[in-house]
C-alpha cells in the first residue's frame, strides 16, 4: 500500500476580537493593506523563475475573505505561456501590450468571487528572468498578468545573453482572463532581431559581440 499525505499551508496574524470579517492575501506580502473592504497590494513586474520551475510562485496572487474559520482563496491573475526554444540562450523574456495596457503594478482588489485588480500605479510590461540571472532551459514558462485585453496585440522579446533580442508580436486582439491563460505559441509572427540594453552586463555583452 502507498500512503499519501496532504501538505496544508499555515497562516498567522492578529485580529481584533470584535472583527466580523477576515481577509487574507497569498503569497504573503508584508506591505499589503486593507481599507474599506479592499486590499492594496502589488503584482510584481519583475518575476523570477526558480531553478527547475516554470513560474514565479510569489507572483501568483490570490485573496480570500471569510466570516468563519475557513478561507477560500480566489485567483486574481491570469497566465501567459511562452515557449523557449533549445537553440537560443535566453536570459530575459519581456511582455508588453501594443497600447501600453496595465499588466502589473500596485493596486486595489475588492475581494469577491471574481476579484478584480484596479491599478493605482500601473506597470505596462512584465519581465521574466531565470534563477540567479541564468539562462532559461528549453521549455514552457508562465508570466503572471493582471487580466487584460490586448486590443491591438502584444509583443514578447526574448533577450539573449549577448544582449541581442528576438522580438515577436501578435497583431490581433487577445484576452488574458482572470483564472485563465493565453498560450502565445501559435499567435506570434516571425521574429525580428533588435538590441535592448538594460544594464552594465548587457552593454558589455553587446560591445563584445555586436558593437564592433
mmCIF file with all atom_site columns, C-alpha atoms in Angstrom:
data_model
loop_
_atom_site.group_PDB
_atom_site.id
_atom_site.type_symbol
_atom_site.label_atom_id
_atom_site.label_alt_id
_atom_site.label_comp_id
_atom_site.label_asym_id
_atom_site.label_entity_id
_atom_site.label_seq_id
_atom_site.pdbx_PDB_ins_code
_atom_site.Cartn_x
_atom_site.Cartn_y
_atom_site.Cartn_z
_atom_site.occupancy
_atom_site.B_iso_or_equiv
_atom_site.pdbx_formal_charge
_atom_site.auth_seq_id
_atom_site.auth_comp_id
_atom_site.auth_asym_id
_atom_site.auth_atom_id
_atom_site.pdbx_PDB_model_num
ATOM 1   C CA . UNK A 1 1   ? 0.000   0.000  0.000   1.00 0.00 ? 1   UNK A CA 1
ATOM 2   C CA . UNK A 1 2   ? 1.134   3.540  -0.723  1.00 0.00 ? 2   UNK A CA 1
ATOM 3   C CA . UNK A 1 3   ? 0.441   6.217  1.814   1.00 0.00 ? 3   UNK A CA 1
ATOM 4   C CA . UNK A 1 4   ? -0.179  9.768  0.662   1.00 0.00 ? 4   UNK A CA 1
ATOM 5   C CA . UNK A 1 5   ? -0.011  12.942 2.670   1.00 0.00 ? 5   UNK A CA 1
ATOM 6   C CA . UNK A 1 6   ? -1.531  16.367 2.208   1.00 0.00 ? 6   UNK A CA 1
ATOM 7   C CA . UNK A 1 7   ? 0.569   19.446 2.887   1.00 0.00 ? 7   UNK A CA 1
ATOM 8   C CA . UNK A 1 8   ? -1.598  22.125 4.411   1.00 0.00 ? 8   UNK A CA 1
ATOM 9   C CA . UNK A 1 9   ? -0.441  25.747 4.458   1.00 0.00 ? 9   UNK A CA 1
ATOM 10  C CA . UNK A 1 10  ? -0.467  27.644 7.723   1.00 0.00 ? 10  UNK A CA 1
ATOM 11  C CA . UNK A 1 11  ? -1.267  31.299 8.302   1.00 0.00 ? 11  UNK A CA 1
ATOM 12  C CA . UNK A 1 12  ? -0.550  33.510 11.256  1.00 0.00 ? 12  UNK A CA 1
ATOM 13  C CA . UNK A 1 13  ? -1.537  37.015 12.256  1.00 0.00 ? 13  UNK A CA 1
ATOM 14  C CA . UNK A 1 14  ? -3.607  39.019 14.652  1.00 0.00 ? 14  UNK A CA 1
ATOM 15  C CA . UNK A 1 15  ? -7.194  40.201 14.518  1.00 0.00 ? 15  UNK A CA 1
ATOM 16  C CA . UNK A 1 16  ? -9.340  42.306 16.808  1.00 0.00 ? 16  UNK A CA 1
ATOM 17  C CA . UNK A 1 17  ? -11.741 40.286 18.939  1.00 0.00 ? 17  UNK A CA 1
ATOM 18  C CA . UNK A 1 18  ? -14.650 42.373 17.655  1.00 0.00 ? 18  UNK A CA 1
ATOM 19  C CA . UNK A 1 19  ? -13.802 41.795 13.991  1.00 0.00 ? 19  UNK A CA 1
ATOM 20  C CA . UNK A 1 20  ? -16.548 40.190 11.911  1.00 0.00 ? 20  UNK A CA 1
ATOM 21  C CA . UNK A 1 21  ? -14.520 39.503 8.744   1.00 0.00 ? 21  UNK A CA 1
ATOM 22  C CA . UNK A 1 22  ? -11.081 38.108 7.990   1.00 0.00 ? 22  UNK A CA 1
ATOM 23  C CA . UNK A 1 23  ? -9.142  38.971 4.841   1.00 0.00 ? 23  UNK A CA 1
ATOM 24  C CA . UNK A 1 24  ? -6.056  37.156 3.595   1.00 0.00 ? 24  UNK A CA 1
ATOM 25  C CA . UNK A 1 25  ? -3.506  37.506 0.784   1.00 0.00 ? 25  UNK A CA 1
ATOM 26  C CA . UNK A 1 26  ? -1.362  34.763 -0.672  1.00 0.00 ? 26  UNK A CA 1
ATOM 27  C CA . UNK A 1 27  ? 1.594   34.744 -1.172  1.00 0.00 ? 27  UNK A CA 1
ATOM 28  C CA . UNK A 1 28  ? 2.465   36.702 1.964   1.00 0.00 ? 28  UNK A CA 1
ATOM 29  C CA . UNK A 1 29  ? 3.097   40.399 1.422   1.00 0.00 ? 29  UNK A CA 1
ATOM 30  C CA . UNK A 1 30  ? 4.154   42.452 4.423   1.00 0.00 ? 30  UNK A CA 1
ATOM 31  C CA . UNK A 1 31  ? 3.211   45.667 2.585   1.00 0.00 ? 31  UNK A CA 1
ATOM 32  C CA . UNK A 1 32  ? -0.382  44.665 1.787   1.00 0.00 ? 32  UNK A CA 1
ATOM 33  C CA . UNK A 1 33  ? -3.037  46.823 3.455   1.00 0.00 ? 33  UNK A CA 1
ATOM 34  C CA . UNK A 1 34  ? -6.806  46.726 3.912   1.00 0.00 ? 34  UNK A CA 1
ATOM 35  C CA . UNK A 1 35  ? -9.201  49.671 3.795   1.00 0.00 ? 35  UNK A CA 1
ATOM 36  C CA . UNK A 1 36  ? -12.925 49.906 3.067   1.00 0.00 ? 36  UNK A CA 1
ATOM 37  C CA . UNK A 1 37  ? -13.082 46.212 2.219   1.00 0.00 ? 37  UNK A CA 1
ATOM 38  C CA . UNK A 1 38  ? -10.340 46.442 -0.419  1.00 0.00 ? 38  UNK A CA 1
ATOM 39  C CA . UNK A 1 39  ? -6.829  45.001 -0.287  1.00 0.00 ? 39  UNK A CA 1
ATOM 40  C CA . UNK A 1 40  ? -3.976  47.096 -1.636  1.00 0.00 ? 40  UNK A CA 1
ATOM 41  C CA . UNK A 1 41  ? -1.035  45.023 -2.852  1.00 0.00 ? 41  UNK A CA 1
ATOM 42  C CA . UNK A 1 42  ? 1.406   44.642 -5.756  1.00 0.00 ? 42  UNK A CA 1
ATOM 43  C CA . UNK A 1 43  ? 1.672   42.383 -8.793  1.00 0.00 ? 43  UNK A CA 1
ATOM 44  C CA . UNK A 1 44  ? 5.427   42.257 -9.486  1.00 0.00 ? 44  UNK A CA 1
ATOM 45  C CA . UNK A 1 45  ? 6.519   43.447 -12.916 1.00 0.00 ? 45  UNK A CA 1
ATOM 46  C CA . UNK A 1 46  ? 9.826   41.622 -12.450 1.00 0.00 ? 46  UNK A CA 1
ATOM 47  C CA . UNK A 1 47  ? 9.266   37.902 -11.962 1.00 0.00 ? 47  UNK A CA 1
ATOM 48  C CA . UNK A 1 48  ? 11.921  35.249 -11.353 1.00 0.00 ? 48  UNK A CA 1
ATOM 49  C CA . UNK A 1 49  ? 11.512  31.559 -12.191 1.00 0.00 ? 49  UNK A CA 1
ATOM 50  C CA . UNK A 1 50  ? 13.247  29.300 -9.638  1.00 0.00 ? 50  UNK A CA 1
ATOM 51  C CA . UNK A 1 51  ? 15.639  26.618 -10.838 1.00 0.00 ? 51  UNK A CA 1
ATOM 52  C CA . UNK A 1 52  ? 13.668  23.680 -12.186 1.00 0.00 ? 52  UNK A CA 1
ATOM 53  C CA . UNK A 1 53  ? 10.406  25.669 -12.177 1.00 0.00 ? 53  UNK A CA 1
ATOM 54  C CA . UNK A 1 54  ? 8.318   27.381 -14.824 1.00 0.00 ? 54  UNK A CA 1
ATOM 55  C CA . UNK A 1 55  ? 6.665   30.286 -12.979 1.00 0.00 ? 55  UNK A CA 1
ATOM 56  C CA . UNK A 1 56  ? 7.435   32.741 -10.177 1.00 0.00 ? 56  UNK A CA 1
ATOM 57  C CA . UNK A 1 57  ? 5.171   31.352 -7.462  1.00 0.00 ? 57  UNK A CA 1
ATOM 58  C CA . UNK A 1 58  ? 5.490   34.561 -5.448  1.00 0.00 ? 58  UNK A CA 1
ATOM 59  C CA . UNK A 1 59  ? 3.615   36.346 -8.256  1.00 0.00 ? 59  UNK A CA 1
ATOM 60  C CA . UNK A 1 60  ? 0.574   34.048 -8.199  1.00 0.00 ? 60  UNK A CA 1
ATOM 61  C CA . UNK A 1 61  ? -1.687  36.425 -6.297  1.00 0.00 ? 61  UNK A CA 1
ATOM 62  C CA . UNK A 1 62  ? -4.759  35.064 -4.504  1.00 0.00 ? 62  UNK A CA 1
ATOM 63  C CA . UNK A 1 63  ? -7.106  36.686 -1.987  1.00 0.00 ? 63  UNK A CA 1
ATOM 64  C CA . UNK A 1 64  ? -9.705  35.434 0.460   1.00 0.00 ? 64  UNK A CA 1
ATOM 65  C CA . UNK A 1 65  ? -12.417 36.756 2.743   1.00 0.00 ? 65  UNK A CA 1
ATOM 66  C CA . UNK A 1 66  ? -14.355 34.896 5.404   1.00 0.00 ? 66  UNK A CA 1
ATOM 67  C CA . UNK A 1 67  ? -16.703 35.379 8.331   1.00 0.00 ? 67  UNK A CA 1
ATOM 68  C CA . UNK A 1 68  ? -15.767 31.973 9.792   1.00 0.00 ? 68  UNK A CA 1
ATOM 69  C CA . UNK A 1 69  ? -12.543 30.000 10.194  1.00 0.00 ? 69  UNK A CA 1
ATOM 70  C CA . UNK A 1 70  ? -12.471 28.738 6.577   1.00 0.00 ? 70  UNK A CA 1
ATOM 71  C CA . UNK A 1 71  ? -10.580 30.562 3.826   1.00 0.00 ? 71  UNK A CA 1
ATOM 72  C CA . UNK A 1 72  ? -11.441 30.045 0.153   1.00 0.00 ? 72  UNK A CA 1
ATOM 73  C CA . UNK A 1 73  ? -8.768  31.732 -1.948  1.00 0.00 ? 73  UNK A CA 1
ATOM 74  C CA . UNK A 1 74  ? -9.610  33.163 -5.364  1.00 0.00 ? 74  UNK A CA 1
ATOM 75  C CA . UNK A 1 75  ? -7.090  33.757 -8.132  1.00 0.00 ? 75  UNK A CA 1
ATOM 76  C CA . UNK A 1 76  ? -6.627  37.392 -9.123  1.00 0.00 ? 76  UNK A CA 1
ATOM 77  C CA . UNK A 1 77  ? -4.453  36.920 -12.192 1.00 0.00 ? 77  UNK A CA 1
ATOM 78  C CA . UNK A 1 78  ? -4.183  35.069 -15.477 1.00 0.00 ? 78  UNK A CA 1
ATOM 79  C CA . UNK A 1 79  ? -1.165  33.366 -17.034 1.00 0.00 ? 79  UNK A CA 1
ATOM 80  C CA . UNK A 1 80  ? 0.633   33.971 -20.323 1.00 0.00 ? 80  UNK A CA 1
ATOM 81  C CA . UNK A 1 81  ? 2.571   30.939 -21.565 1.00 0.00 ? 81  UNK A CA 1
ATOM 82  C CA . UNK A 1 82  ? 5.729   31.367 -23.623 1.00 0.00 ? 82  UNK A CA 1
ATOM 83  C CA . UNK A 1 83  ? 7.894   28.691 -25.191 1.00 0.00 ? 83  UNK A CA 1
ATOM 84  C CA . UNK A 1 84  ? 11.683  28.942 -25.100 1.00 0.00 ? 84  UNK A CA 1
ATOM 85  C CA . UNK A 1 85  ? 13.436  27.037 -27.900 1.00 0.00 ? 85  UNK A CA 1
ATOM 86  C CA . UNK A 1 86  ? 16.515  24.968 -27.215 1.00 0.00 ? 86  UNK A CA 1
ATOM 87  C CA . UNK A 1 87  ? 18.781  26.754 -29.685 1.00 0.00 ? 87  UNK A CA 1
ATOM 88  C CA . UNK A 1 88  ? 18.724  30.205 -28.043 1.00 0.00 ? 88  UNK A CA 1
ATOM 89  C CA . UNK A 1 89  ? 20.451  31.276 -24.846 1.00 0.00 ? 89  UNK A CA 1
ATOM 90  C CA . UNK A 1 90  ? 17.588  33.351 -23.426 1.00 0.00 ? 90  UNK A CA 1
ATOM 91  C CA . UNK A 1 91  ? 18.285  35.435 -20.331 1.00 0.00 ? 91  UNK A CA 1
ATOM 92  C CA . UNK A 1 92  ? 15.141  37.597 -20.220 1.00 0.00 ? 92  UNK A CA 1
ATOM 93  C CA . UNK A 1 93  ? 11.563  37.480 -21.517 1.00 0.00 ? 93  UNK A CA 1
ATOM 94  C CA . UNK A 1 94  ? 9.504   40.689 -21.648 1.00 0.00 ? 94  UNK A CA 1
ATOM 95  C CA . UNK A 1 95  ? 5.793   41.056 -22.405 1.00 0.00 ? 95  UNK A CA 1
ATOM 96  C CA . UNK A 1 96  ? 4.229   44.361 -23.497 1.00 0.00 ? 96  UNK A CA 1
ATOM 97  C CA . UNK A 1 97  ? 0.857   45.334 -24.895 1.00 0.00 ? 97  UNK A CA 1
ATOM 98  C CA . UNK A 1 98  ? 0.839   47.482 -28.001 1.00 0.00 ? 98  UNK A CA 1
ATOM 99  C CA . UNK A 1 99  ? -1.426  50.008 -26.307 1.00 0.00 ? 99  UNK A CA 1
ATOM 100 C CA . UNK A 1 100 ? 0.542   50.093 -23.035 1.00 0.00 ? 100 UNK A CA 1
ATOM 101 C CA . UNK A 1 101 ? -2.082  48.040 -21.218 1.00 0.00 ? 101 UNK A CA 1
ATOM 102 C CA . UNK A 1 102 ? -1.702  47.573 -17.473 1.00 0.00 ? 102 UNK A CA 1
ATOM 103 C CA . UNK A 1 103 ? -0.099  44.199 -16.747 1.00 0.00 ? 103 UNK A CA 1
ATOM 104 C CA . UNK A 1 104 ? 1.138   44.603 -13.176 1.00 0.00 ? 104 UNK A CA 1
ATOM 105 C CA . UNK A 1 105 ? 1.891   47.198 -10.518 1.00 0.00 ? 105 UNK A CA 1
ATOM 106 C CA . UNK A 1 106 ? 0.276   48.337 -7.281  1.00 0.00 ? 106 UNK A CA 1
ATOM 107 C CA . UNK A 1 107 ? -3.486  48.468 -6.944  1.00 0.00 ? 107 UNK A CA 1
ATOM 108 C CA . UNK A 1 108 ? -6.600  47.551 -5.023  1.00 0.00 ? 108 UNK A CA 1
ATOM 109 C CA . UNK A 1 109 ? -8.600  44.329 -5.017  1.00 0.00 ? 109 UNK A CA 1
ATOM 110 C CA . UNK A 1 110 ? -12.204 44.028 -3.910  1.00 0.00 ? 110 UNK A CA 1
ATOM 111 C CA . UNK A 1 111 ? -12.470 40.517 -2.509  1.00 0.00 ? 111 UNK A CA 1
ATOM 112 C CA . UNK A 1 112 ? -15.433 38.844 -4.217  1.00 0.00 ? 112 UNK A CA 1
ATOM 113 C CA . UNK A 1 113 ? -15.945 35.530 -6.011  1.00 0.00 ? 113 UNK A CA 1
ATOM 114 C CA . UNK A 1 114 ? -14.366 37.249 -9.041  1.00 0.00 ? 114 UNK A CA 1
ATOM 115 C CA . UNK A 1 115 ? -11.782 39.645 -7.563  1.00 0.00 ? 115 UNK A CA 1
ATOM 116 C CA . UNK A 1 116 ? -10.743 42.492 -9.815  1.00 0.00 ? 116 UNK A CA 1
ATOM 117 C CA . UNK A 1 117 ? -7.397  44.300 -9.765  1.00 0.00 ? 117 UNK A CA 1
ATOM 118 C CA . UNK A 1 118 ? -7.575  48.090 -10.207 1.00 0.00 ? 118 UNK A CA 1
ATOM 119 C CA . UNK A 1 119 ? -4.135  49.629 -10.669 1.00 0.00 ? 119 UNK A CA 1
ATOM 120 C CA . UNK A 1 120 ? -3.143  52.806 -8.865  1.00 0.00 ? 120 UNK A CA 1
ATOM 121 C CA . UNK A 1 121 ? 0.498   52.608 -10.004 1.00 0.00 ? 121 UNK A CA 1
ATOM 122 C CA . UNK A 1 122 ? 0.475   50.709 -13.280 1.00 0.00 ? 122 UNK A CA 1
ATOM 123 C CA . UNK A 1 123 ? 3.284   48.709 -14.863 1.00 0.00 ? 123 UNK A CA 1
ATOM 124 C CA . UNK A 1 124 ? 2.906   48.214 -18.613 1.00 0.00 ? 124 UNK A CA 1
ATOM 125 C CA . UNK A 1 125 ? 5.423   45.399 -19.028 1.00 0.00 ? 125 UNK A CA 1
ATOM 126 C CA . UNK A 1 126 ? 6.407   42.215 -17.227 1.00 0.00 ? 126 UNK A CA 1
ATOM 127 C CA . UNK A 1 127 ? 9.914   40.793 -17.350 1.00 0.00 ? 127 UNK A CA 1
ATOM 128 C CA . UNK A 1 128 ? 10.700  37.169 -16.576 1.00 0.00 ? 128 UNK A CA 1
ATOM 129 C CA . UNK A 1 129 ? 14.204  36.005 -15.663 1.00 0.00 ? 129 UNK A CA 1
ATOM 130 C CA . UNK A 1 130 ? 15.613  32.650 -14.622 1.00 0.00 ? 130 UNK A CA 1
ATOM 131 C CA . UNK A 1 131 ? 17.166  31.775 -11.252 1.00 0.00 ? 131 UNK A CA 1
ATOM 132 C CA . UNK A 1 132 ? 20.391  33.647 -10.441 1.00 0.00 ? 132 UNK A CA 1
ATOM 133 C CA . UNK A 1 133 ? 20.127  35.536 -13.736 1.00 0.00 ? 133 UNK A CA 1
ATOM 134 C CA . UNK A 1 134 ? 20.813  32.298 -15.562 1.00 0.00 ? 134 UNK A CA 1
ATOM 135 C CA . UNK A 1 135 ? 19.793  31.007 -18.981 1.00 0.00 ? 135 UNK A CA 1
ATOM 136 C CA . UNK A 1 136 ? 16.306  29.573 -19.490 1.00 0.00 ? 136 UNK A CA 1
ATOM 137 C CA . UNK A 1 137 ? 16.386  25.847 -20.284 1.00 0.00 ? 137 UNK A CA 1
ATOM 138 C CA . UNK A 1 138 ? 14.257  24.933 -23.283 1.00 0.00 ? 138 UNK A CA 1
ATOM 139 C CA . UNK A 1 139 ? 10.620  24.579 -22.243 1.00 0.00 ? 139 UNK A CA 1
ATOM 140 C CA . UNK A 1 140 ? 7.405   26.386 -21.393 1.00 0.00 ? 140 UNK A CA 1
ATOM 141 C CA . UNK A 1 141 ? 7.203   29.256 -18.897 1.00 0.00 ? 141 UNK A CA 1
ATOM 142 C CA . UNK A 1 142 ? 4.460   31.471 -17.488 1.00 0.00 ? 142 UNK A CA 1
ATOM 143 C CA . UNK A 1 143 ? 4.114   35.169 -16.714 1.00 0.00 ? 143 UNK A CA 1
ATOM 144 C CA . UNK A 1 144 ? 1.503   36.127 -14.097 1.00 0.00 ? 144 UNK A CA 1
ATOM 145 C CA . UNK A 1 145 ? -0.514  39.012 -15.540 1.00 0.00 ? 145 UNK A CA 1
ATOM 146 C CA . UNK A 1 146 ? -3.397  41.209 -14.447 1.00 0.00 ? 146 UNK A CA 1
ATOM 147 C CA . UNK A 1 147 ? -6.468  40.300 -16.542 1.00 0.00 ? 147 UNK A CA 1
ATOM 148 C CA . UNK A 1 148 ? -6.230  42.293 -19.743 1.00 0.00 ? 148 UNK A CA 1
ATOM 149 C CA . UNK A 1 149 ? -7.490  42.626 -23.288 1.00 0.00 ? 149 UNK A CA 1
ATOM 150 C CA . UNK A 1 150 ? -4.767  43.283 -25.847 1.00 0.00 ? 150 UNK A CA 1
ATOM 151 C CA . UNK A 1 151 ? -6.978  45.012 -28.399 1.00 0.00 ? 151 UNK A CA 1
ATOM 152 C CA . UNK A 1 152 ? -4.198  45.518 -30.922 1.00 0.00 ? 152 UNK A CA 1
ATOM 153 C CA . UNK A 1 153 ? -1.926  42.682 -29.933 1.00 0.00 ? 153 UNK A CA 1
ATOM 154 C CA . UNK A 1 154 ? 1.256   42.479 -27.907 1.00 0.00 ? 154 UNK A CA 1
ATOM 155 C CA . UNK A 1 155 ? 4.990   41.883 -28.205 1.00 0.00 ? 155 UNK A CA 1
ATOM 156 C CA . UNK A 1 156 ? 7.283   39.415 -26.491 1.00 0.00 ? 156 UNK A CA 1
ATOM 157 C CA . UNK A 1 157 ? 11.015  39.994 -26.541 1.00 0.00 ? 157 UNK A CA 1
ATOM 158 C CA . UNK A 1 158 ? 13.455  37.161 -25.864 1.00 0.00 ? 158 UNK A CA 1
ATOM 159 C CA . UNK A 1 159 ? 16.725  38.753 -24.822 1.00 0.00 ? 159 UNK A CA 1
ATOM 160 C CA . UNK A 1 160 ? 19.764  36.540 -25.303 1.00 0.00 ? 160 UNK A CA 1
ATOM 161 C CA . UNK A 1 161 ? 22.862  36.528 -23.118 1.00 0.00 ? 161 UNK A CA 1
ATOM 162 C CA . UNK A 1 162 ? 24.684  38.512 -25.818 1.00 0.00 ? 162 UNK A CA 1
ATOM 163 C CA . UNK A 1 163 ? 22.063  41.295 -25.477 1.00 0.00 ? 163 UNK A CA 1
ATOM 164 C CA . UNK A 1 164 ? 20.606  40.534 -28.889 1.00 0.00 ? 164 UNK A CA 1
ATOM 165 C CA . UNK A 1 165 ? 16.821  40.311 -28.721 1.00 0.00 ? 165 UNK A CA 1
ATOM 166 C CA . UNK A 1 166 ? 14.419  38.217 -30.753 1.00 0.00 ? 166 UNK A CA 1
ATOM 167 C CA . UNK A 1 167 ? 11.233  40.273 -30.905 1.00 0.00 ? 167 UNK A CA 1
ATOM 168 C CA . UNK A 1 168 ? 7.936   38.583 -31.731 1.00 0.00 ? 168 UNK A CA 1
ATOM 169 C CA . UNK A 1 169 ? 4.477   40.120 -31.934 1.00 0.00 ? 169 UNK A CA 1
ATOM 170 C CA . UNK A 1 170 ? 0.826   39.202 -32.027 1.00 0.00 ? 170 UNK A CA 1
ATOM 171 C CA . UNK A 1 171 ? -1.175  41.546 -34.216 1.00 0.00 ? 171 UNK A CA 1
ATOM 172 C CA . UNK A 1 172 ? -4.759  40.556 -33.344 1.00 0.00 ? 172 UNK A CA 1
ATOM 173 C CA . UNK A 1 173 ? -6.896  41.059 -30.246 1.00 0.00 ? 173 UNK A CA 1
ATOM 174 C CA . UNK A 1 174 ? -6.239  38.592 -27.441 1.00 0.00 ? 174 UNK A CA 1
ATOM 175 C CA . UNK A 1 175 ? -7.522  38.374 -23.876 1.00 0.00 ? 175 UNK A CA 1
ATOM 176 C CA . UNK A 1 176 ? -5.912  37.113 -20.681 1.00 0.00 ? 176 UNK A CA 1
ATOM 177 C CA . UNK A 1 177 ? -8.812  36.192 -18.418 1.00 0.00 ? 177 UNK A CA 1
ATOM 178 C CA . UNK A 1 178 ? -8.739  36.028 -14.640 1.00 0.00 ? 178 UNK A CA 1
ATOM 179 C CA . UNK A 1 179 ? -8.116  32.441 -13.594 1.00 0.00 ? 179 UNK A CA 1
ATOM 180 C CA . UNK A 1 180 ? -7.368  31.650 -17.248 1.00 0.00 ? 180 UNK A CA 1
ATOM 181 C CA . UNK A 1 181 ? -4.446  31.631 -19.610 1.00 0.00 ? 181 UNK A CA 1
ATOM 182 C CA . UNK A 1 182 ? -3.118  32.587 -23.013 1.00 0.00 ? 182 UNK A CA 1
ATOM 183 C CA . UNK A 1 183 ? -0.743  30.337 -24.951 1.00 0.00 ? 183 UNK A CA 1
ATOM 184 C CA . UNK A 1 184 ? 1.375   32.525 -27.229 1.00 0.00 ? 184 UNK A CA 1
ATOM 185 C CA . UNK A 1 185 ? 2.980   29.693 -29.208 1.00 0.00 ? 185 UNK A CA 1
ATOM 186 C CA . UNK A 1 186 ? 0.751   29.921 -32.276 1.00 0.00 ? 186 UNK A CA 1
ATOM 187 C CA . UNK A 1 187 ? -0.059  33.637 -32.006 1.00 0.00 ? 187 UNK A CA 1
ATOM 188 C CA . UNK A 1 188 ? 3.325   35.170 -32.661 1.00 0.00 ? 188 UNK A CA 1
ATOM 189 C CA . UNK A 1 189 ? 4.700   36.317 -36.015 1.00 0.00 ? 189 UNK A CA 1
ATOM 190 C CA . UNK A 1 190 ? 8.219   35.599 -37.210 1.00 0.00 ? 190 UNK A CA 1
ATOM 191 C CA . UNK A 1 191 ? 10.908  37.146 -35.062 1.00 0.00 ? 191 UNK A CA 1
ATOM 192 C CA . UNK A 1 192 ? 12.940  40.224 -35.825 1.00 0.00 ? 192 UNK A CA 1
ATOM 193 C CA . UNK A 1 193 ? 16.266  40.989 -34.195 1.00 0.00 ? 193 UNK A CA 1
ATOM 194 C CA . UNK A 1 194 ? 16.820  44.145 -32.190 1.00 0.00 ? 194 UNK A CA 1
ATOM 195 C CA . UNK A 1 195 ? 19.152  45.097 -29.361 1.00 0.00 ? 195 UNK A CA 1
ATOM 196 C CA . UNK A 1 196 ? 17.846  46.027 -25.909 1.00 0.00 ? 196 UNK A CA 1
ATOM 197 C CA . UNK A 1 197 ? 20.355  47.059 -23.229 1.00 0.00 ? 197 UNK A CA 1
ATOM 198 C CA . UNK A 1 198 ? 19.064  47.143 -19.638 1.00 0.00 ? 198 UNK A CA 1
ATOM 199 C CA . UNK A 1 199 ? 22.223  47.122 -17.520 1.00 0.00 ? 199 UNK A CA 1
ATOM 200 C CA . UNK A 1 200 ? 26.027  47.132 -17.496 1.00 0.00 ? 200 UNK A CA 1
ATOM 201 C CA . UNK A 1 201 ? 26.252  43.425 -18.241 1.00 0.00 ? 201 UNK A CA 1
ATOM 202 C CA . UNK A 1 202 ? 24.049  43.806 -21.314 1.00 0.00 ? 202 UNK A CA 1
ATOM 203 C CA . UNK A 1 203 ? 26.213  46.705 -22.504 1.00 0.00 ? 203 UNK A CA 1
ATOM 204 C CA . UNK A 1 204 ? 29.438  44.753 -22.114 1.00 0.00 ? 204 UNK A CA 1
ATOM 205 C CA . UNK A 1 205 ? 27.965  41.714 -23.867 1.00 0.00 ? 205 UNK A CA 1
ATOM 206 C CA . UNK A 1 206 ? 26.714  43.882 -26.696 1.00 0.00 ? 206 UNK A CA 1
ATOM 207 C CA . UNK A 1 207 ? 30.101  45.518 -27.049 1.00 0.00 ? 207 UNK A CA 1
ATOM 208 C CA . UNK A 1 208 ? 31.856  42.162 -27.119 1.00 0.00 ? 208 UNK A CA 1
ATOM 209 C CA . UNK A 1 209 ? 29.505  40.556 -29.623 1.00 0.00 ? 209 UNK A CA 1
ATOM 210 C CA . UNK A 1 210 ? 27.745  43.200 -31.673 1.00 0.00 ? 210 UNK A CA 1
ATOM 211 C CA . UNK A 1 211 ? 29.338  46.586 -31.072 1.00 0.00 ? 211 UNK A CA 1
ATOM 212 C CA . UNK A 1 212 ? 32.307  46.178 -33.349 1.00 0.00 ? 212 UNK A CA 1
#
